[in-house]
PDB file of C-alpha atoms in Angstrom:
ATOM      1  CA  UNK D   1       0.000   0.000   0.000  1.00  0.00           C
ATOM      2  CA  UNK D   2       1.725   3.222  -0.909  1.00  0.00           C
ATOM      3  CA  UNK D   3       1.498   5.994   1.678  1.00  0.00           C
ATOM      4  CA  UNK D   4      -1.080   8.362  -0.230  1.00  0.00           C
ATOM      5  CA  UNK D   5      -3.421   5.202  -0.140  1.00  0.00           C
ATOM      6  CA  UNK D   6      -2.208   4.796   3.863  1.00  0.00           C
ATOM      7  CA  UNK D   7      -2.802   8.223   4.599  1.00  0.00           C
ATOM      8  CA  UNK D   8      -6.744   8.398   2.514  1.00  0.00           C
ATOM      9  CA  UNK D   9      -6.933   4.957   4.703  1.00  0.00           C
ATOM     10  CA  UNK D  10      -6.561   7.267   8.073  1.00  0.00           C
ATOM     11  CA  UNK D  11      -8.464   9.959   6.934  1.00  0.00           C
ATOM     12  CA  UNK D  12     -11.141   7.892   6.220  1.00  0.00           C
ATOM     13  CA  UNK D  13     -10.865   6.296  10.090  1.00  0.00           C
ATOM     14  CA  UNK D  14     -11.128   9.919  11.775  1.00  0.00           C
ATOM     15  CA  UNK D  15     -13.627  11.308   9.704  1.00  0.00           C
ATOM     16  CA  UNK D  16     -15.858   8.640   9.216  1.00  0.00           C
ATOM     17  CA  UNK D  17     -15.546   8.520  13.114  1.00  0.00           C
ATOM     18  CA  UNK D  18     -16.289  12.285  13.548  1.00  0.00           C
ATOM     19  CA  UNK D  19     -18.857  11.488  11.055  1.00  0.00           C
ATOM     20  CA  UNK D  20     -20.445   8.780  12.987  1.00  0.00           C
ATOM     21  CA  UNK D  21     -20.252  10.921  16.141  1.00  0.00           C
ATOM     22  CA  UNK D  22     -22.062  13.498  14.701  1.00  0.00           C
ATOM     23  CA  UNK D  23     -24.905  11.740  13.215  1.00  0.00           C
ATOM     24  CA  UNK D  24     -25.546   9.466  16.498  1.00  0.00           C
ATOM     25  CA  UNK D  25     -25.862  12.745  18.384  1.00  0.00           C
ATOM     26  CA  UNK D  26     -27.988  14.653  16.235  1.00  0.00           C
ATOM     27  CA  UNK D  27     -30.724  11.297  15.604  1.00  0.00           C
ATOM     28  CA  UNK D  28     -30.604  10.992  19.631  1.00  0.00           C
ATOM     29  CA  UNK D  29     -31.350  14.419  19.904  1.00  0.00           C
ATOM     30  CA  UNK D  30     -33.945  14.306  17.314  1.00  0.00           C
ATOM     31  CA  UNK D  31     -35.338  11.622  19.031  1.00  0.00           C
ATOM     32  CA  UNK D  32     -35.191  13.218  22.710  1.00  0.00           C
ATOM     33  CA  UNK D  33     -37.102  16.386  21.610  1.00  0.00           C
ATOM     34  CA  UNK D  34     -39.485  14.478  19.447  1.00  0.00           C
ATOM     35  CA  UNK D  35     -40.349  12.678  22.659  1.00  0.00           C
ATOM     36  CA  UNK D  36     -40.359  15.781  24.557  1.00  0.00           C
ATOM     37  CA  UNK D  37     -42.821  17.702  22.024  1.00  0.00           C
ATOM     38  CA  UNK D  38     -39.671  19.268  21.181  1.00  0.00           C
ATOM     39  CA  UNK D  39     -39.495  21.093  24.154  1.00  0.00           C
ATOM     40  CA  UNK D  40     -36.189  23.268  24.444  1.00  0.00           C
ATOM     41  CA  UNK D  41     -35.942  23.858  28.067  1.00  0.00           C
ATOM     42  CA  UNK D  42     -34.040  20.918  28.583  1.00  0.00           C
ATOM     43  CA  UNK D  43     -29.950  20.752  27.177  1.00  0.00           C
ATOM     44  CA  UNK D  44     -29.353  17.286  25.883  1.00  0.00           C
ATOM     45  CA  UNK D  45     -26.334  15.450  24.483  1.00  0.00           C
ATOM     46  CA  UNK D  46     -22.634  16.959  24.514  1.00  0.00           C
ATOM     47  CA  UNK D  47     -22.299  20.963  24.928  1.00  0.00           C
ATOM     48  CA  UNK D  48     -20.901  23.090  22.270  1.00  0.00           C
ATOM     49  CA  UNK D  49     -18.731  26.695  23.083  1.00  0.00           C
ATOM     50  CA  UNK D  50     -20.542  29.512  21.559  1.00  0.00           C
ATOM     51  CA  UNK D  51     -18.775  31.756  19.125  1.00  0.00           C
ATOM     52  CA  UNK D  52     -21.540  34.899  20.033  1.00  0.00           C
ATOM     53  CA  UNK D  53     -22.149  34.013  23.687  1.00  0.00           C
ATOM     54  CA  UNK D  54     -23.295  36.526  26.118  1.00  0.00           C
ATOM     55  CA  UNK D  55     -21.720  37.618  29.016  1.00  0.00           C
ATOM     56  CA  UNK D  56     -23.415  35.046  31.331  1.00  0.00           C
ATOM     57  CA  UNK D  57     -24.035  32.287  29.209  1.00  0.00           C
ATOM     58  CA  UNK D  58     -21.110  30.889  27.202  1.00  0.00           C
ATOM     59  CA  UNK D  59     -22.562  27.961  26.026  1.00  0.00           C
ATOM     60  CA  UNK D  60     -25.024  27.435  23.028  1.00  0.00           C
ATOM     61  CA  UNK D  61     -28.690  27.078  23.795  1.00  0.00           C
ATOM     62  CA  UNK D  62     -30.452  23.714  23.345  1.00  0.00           C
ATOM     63  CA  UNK D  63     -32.775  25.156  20.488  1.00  0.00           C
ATOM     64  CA  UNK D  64     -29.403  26.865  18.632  1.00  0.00           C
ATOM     65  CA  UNK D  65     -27.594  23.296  19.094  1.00  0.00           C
ATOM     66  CA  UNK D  66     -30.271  21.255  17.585  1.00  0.00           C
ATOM     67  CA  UNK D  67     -31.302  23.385  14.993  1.00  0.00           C
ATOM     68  CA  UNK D  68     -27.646  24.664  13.361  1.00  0.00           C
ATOM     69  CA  UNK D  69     -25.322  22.989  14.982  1.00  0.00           C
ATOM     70  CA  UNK D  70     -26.017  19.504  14.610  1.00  0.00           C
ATOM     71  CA  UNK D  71     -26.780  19.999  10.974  1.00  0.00           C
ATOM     72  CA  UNK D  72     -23.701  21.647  10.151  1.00  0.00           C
ATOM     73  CA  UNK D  73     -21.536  19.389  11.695  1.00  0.00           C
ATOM     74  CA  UNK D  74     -23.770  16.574   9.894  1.00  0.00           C
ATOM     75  CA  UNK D  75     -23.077  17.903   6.941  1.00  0.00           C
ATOM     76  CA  UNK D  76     -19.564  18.726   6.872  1.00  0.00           C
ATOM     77  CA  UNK D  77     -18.738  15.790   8.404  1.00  0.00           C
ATOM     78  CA  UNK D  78     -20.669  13.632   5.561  1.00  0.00           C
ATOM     79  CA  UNK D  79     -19.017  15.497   3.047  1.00  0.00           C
ATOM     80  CA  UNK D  80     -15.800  15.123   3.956  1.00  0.00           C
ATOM     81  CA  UNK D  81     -16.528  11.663   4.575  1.00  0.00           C
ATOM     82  CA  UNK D  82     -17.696  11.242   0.980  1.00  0.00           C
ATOM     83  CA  UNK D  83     -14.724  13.273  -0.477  1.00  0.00           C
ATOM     84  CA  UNK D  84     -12.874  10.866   1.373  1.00  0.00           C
ATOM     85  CA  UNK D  85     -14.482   7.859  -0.222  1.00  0.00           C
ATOM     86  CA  UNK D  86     -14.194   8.820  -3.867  1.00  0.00           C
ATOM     87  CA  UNK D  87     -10.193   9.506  -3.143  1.00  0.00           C
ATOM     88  CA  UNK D  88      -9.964   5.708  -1.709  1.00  0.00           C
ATOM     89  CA  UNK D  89     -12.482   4.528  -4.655  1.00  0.00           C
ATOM     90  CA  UNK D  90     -10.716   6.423  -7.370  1.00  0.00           C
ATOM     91  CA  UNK D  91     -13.198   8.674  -8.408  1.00  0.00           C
ATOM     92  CA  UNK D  92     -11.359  11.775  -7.463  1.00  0.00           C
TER      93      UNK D  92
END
């Protein structure tokens, strides 16, 4: 295996685990507020640092987390994931 191919190989292993992370997350929180009548009140899963917190709060707020947080993250991480997979397939 030459070391490009090693290297796309370990690439592949952290992002597709970032990947994974993300998208476990995100489909328990779905789940959590969908049981919850998507109440926001309550935090759930890990907690993110805000970029534009407020003096008193410097963490994001459940409703900010589930609603553009989680789906960024979901998406980058899926395609970079993808990118990824077409450089180990060929395709790229």
């Amino acid at each position: 295996m030459t070391d490009g191919r090693s290297a796309l190989w370990l690439a592949f292993v952290l992002v597709g685990g970032f990947c994974a992370y993300s998208w476990y997350w995100y489909i328990r929180s779905f789940i959590f507020y969908f049981k919850n009548d998507f109440d926001f009140s309550k935090d759930f899963g890990p907690k993110f640092r805000s970029e534009f917190a407020e003096h008193d709060q410097d963490w994001v707020k459940p409703r900010e987390k589930f609603l553009f947080d989680w789906p960024i993250w979901v998406l980058a991480t899926s395609f970079f994931t993808l990118v990824v997979v077409l450089a180990l397939v060929g395709i790229i």
